[in-house]
Amino acid sequence: MAAVDVPVALLGYGTVGSAVDRLLREQAADIERATGHRLRVVKALVRDPERDRGDGAPPTTTDFAEIRDDPEVAVVAEVMGGLDPAGEYVLELLRAGKPVVTANKQLVARRGDELFAAAAGGGVQLRFEASVCAAIPVIKVLREALVVTHVHRVLGIVNGTTNFVLTEMEGGATYDEALAEAQRLGYAEADPTEDVSGLDSAAKMAILATVAFGSRVTPDDVACEGLERIELADVEAARELDMVVRLVGSATLIDGQVDVRVRPALVDRRHPLAAIEGAFNAVSLQGDAIREITLEGPGAGGIETASAVVADLIAVVGTTGTGFLQNDACWRELPRLPEGEVASPFYVRIEVADRPGVLALVALRLAAKEISVARLVQRPGEGSATLHIVTHEAPAGRLRDALDEIDALDETRAPASALAVISDRGVAELGWR
Amino acid sequence: MAAVDVPVALLGYGTVGSAVDRLLREQAADIERATGHRLRVVKALVRDPERDRGDGAPPTTTDFAEIRDDPEVAVVAEVMGGLDPAGEYVLELLRAGKPVVTANKQLVARRGDELFAAAAGGGVQLRFEASVCAAIPVIKVLREALVVTHVHRVLGIVNGTTNFVLTEMEGGATYDEALAEAQRLGYAEADPTEDVSGLDSAAKMAILATVAFGSRVTPDDVACEGLERIELADVEAARELDMVVRLVGSATLIDGQVDVRVRPALVDRRHPLAAIEGAFNAVSLQGDAIREITLEGPGAGGIETASAVVADLIAVVGTTGTGFLQNDACWRELPRLPEGEVASPFYVRIEVADRPGVLALVALRLAAKEISVARLVQRPGEGSATLHIVTHEAPAGRLRDALDEIDALDETRAPASALAVISDRGVAELGWR
């Protein structure tokens, strides 16, 4: 059977775009054997047409309309990044009836509604595997493998930079030292704000929540806290509890309400996410029929991202006309769980005056908000003492109220700090070493 | 758009079959929304038509021909298990032009060539996600997400029973106690031979190797060693090295030659497979563009297996006519790597007479076979001493030859025991606690 020729256009020919082109050329025989189609890049949109792109690079253009209006182009991969003009380009392509594969997390997270409306209107597919965790096929698994499983919780370490920083801090580095090392190795940008603030994770969690729950979640819906206030004391406290500090994205569906957040948390060593070290990513999916499935791997990188783009290109080609599972994942509107009602066990650290009765004062404030203490250790310091507390599951709002009252006590030396705890074991089973 | 009606028949209506039926009924709205198709079980092949199968159960038949010859039946799920008559039934269905989804690992592993030839002849799909690790979508990921990645190594913990036993042994139980507990909890059969011998893992690894390398591997091609000779001393030695003992399936492609085996191994705590506890399964896929992607989750269970069967049914329906990635994964014949040439670092334990010079004798025998020692600890016992050795990477055949010579020494008190070591770190970085 003769191979079907599939001309592909690229928006962008940087690290990811050139890797897509290279994979399509080098793996052409594999792709043709598996799918019966021969995909080849016929044109790439670039800013500087004069730059030398090496042997075998496709013809380039600086004029988007040349790609949009070329009837030969069967499918387009958007690998230029940024919201603007990438967003308008993708919309125009979809409206013009061209299927699009995108690696652009901010675009999918922020403008998913418009994009999918345009795809539906144009009768074409929009795929976005590469927008979340590069080569880890979590979108495919959620949409295709778990179609009859109600996934009610997604937990993810979806940013490699912050995970690298936290892993370095476990080894004794300070936050600043760890970040500098991440920059030296190319894991972190010169301006690392997007990573360390949690905003990069928030966009990915918005996409995952939308696909998992079928209800649109945008980055603005994601409560987001970054690494900025993590101290070595947190990392050490985690170690004492046989846990690790991780920047964890969570998306939870409870009683028809959705909560999506990114925050540093203490993760039990026995939880699959605790094993994720360095710049790796992992996503755990909890659902009715599957209990918990975890996918882990490199969550970034040019070739890794390109491999996801190519898999999506092939999927578009292989399912054109059947519309298989590629409608908008979003089909309902679920309300958000009110902020303070999100429950979790917490680790709390409070520096207090070292004198009798202080512990009782603190315990009373917690009890008044019906927050139950699972474990408590008091460690003496210089002229003060530190209380380390693990609570049973409690709503975040009630904990905040109790900590505000505790912070106001004369006996409190520094504001209390709290981190969520993620453990499959009961917190009562945890214990300080 | 009106939903397309898709009548499904089941071969078998036991734990998995009834769960498939239930999922299709309970999730009908979800499936229709995602795919535009309404799947419903119209007939189930059973042995005892009189048994009460509860409300909503489909009509049953004891006559296979009724399903094969029913023009209404669009797709069939084989969930009866066993090689015979399941194999003939599936062949007849495929030849009759009916797509088949199967959960039958022995059937796919042993008769894959015939089955896929029949599927190609009938112009229909054969899908088999549920045959390996239940709900963990490793076949889909290998075939669809990693289509442009040359996966050159698959490492898997693909049997929950043995993993449970080994995890219990880490807690101090003997092999017999751990196995009895697994039987009590329903993780192990009354006759656990298939699990503890490694044969169950071997069938799954044969399927994974075939899909990953595109060359047919059958269970007879898999070198297989079970748990039988594992002792608490191995588990304790592993702990001292900050490792765990796991029954590891490996499929490796080296220089165009294939090696597939199942054996107990020492796994470095930092390796993703070391974190897999209890009855869970995990598969790590190493490839060019992806580095290492690991999938973990429950590898068995009725509802888990059923969810994979349903995902395959939906995939068949969604890609009918496009043939998308569902030809035989096997397209070439690769030779097997000769048995003794498979290289790995090894942990070796030797009980020797406790007198000067014995260590030198042992070291000489290893050196004569060019086996390089990374670490060595000698521990005194009662009237004898135990040598614990970690070697650098060495071919298994050369190690075996050296150990045969060591076993023949007058100073050796018991035959040497060796286990492969799996570590992403260099073995020189390992050290006894």
Coordinates of N, CA and C in Angstrom, one line a residue, chain A residues 14 98 111 151 168 194-195 215 227 240 298 306 340 349 371 389 393 401 418:
Chain A
G14 N 12.5 26.8 16.4 CA 13.6 26.9 17.4 C 13.9 25.5 17.9
K98 N -7.7 23.7 9.3 CA -6.4 23.0 9.4 C -6.3 22.5 10.9
R111 N -6.7 30.2 26.8 CA -7.6 30.5 25.7 C -8.3 29.2 25.2
V151 N -11.8 10.2 37.1 CA -10.6 10.7 37.9 C -11.0 11.8 38.8
E168 N 18.0 19.7 45.6 CA 19.3 20.3 46.1 C 19.3 20.7 47.5
E194 N 8.7 32.7 36.8 CA 7.6 31.9 36.3 C 7.6 30.5 37.0
D195 N 8.8 30.0 37.1 CA 9.0 28.7 37.7 C 8.8 28.7 39.2
S215 N -14.4 20.3 33.0 CA -14.9 21.7 33.4 C -13.7 22.6 33.2
L227 N 7.8 28.8 45.8 CA 8.8 28.3 46.7 C 9.4 29.4 47.6
E240 N 12.8 14.8 59.1 CA 12.5 14.2 60.4 C 11.3 13.4 60.4
P298 N 10.9 12.8 32.2 CA 11.4 14.2 32.0 C 10.3 15.1 31.5
A306 N 9.4 17.6 21.5 CA 9.2 17.3 20.1 C 8.6 15.9 19.9
G340 N -11.5 28.4 51.8 CA -11.1 28.0 53.1 C -11.6 26.5 53.4
R349 N 4.7 24.8 62.1 CA 5.9 25.1 62.9 C 5.7 26.5 63.6
I371 N -9.5 21.8 65.3 CA -8.3 21.2 64.6 C -7.6 20.2 65.5
I389 N 4.1 20.5 64.7 CA 2.8 19.9 64.9 C 2.3 19.3 63.5
E393 N -6.7 15.9 59.2 CA -7.2 16.6 58.1 C -8.1 17.8 58.7
D401 N -7.4 30.6 60.5 CA -8.0 31.4 61.7 C -7.2 31.0 63.0
A418 N 2.8 27.0 57.9 CA 2.1 25.8 57.7 C 2.3 25.2 56.3

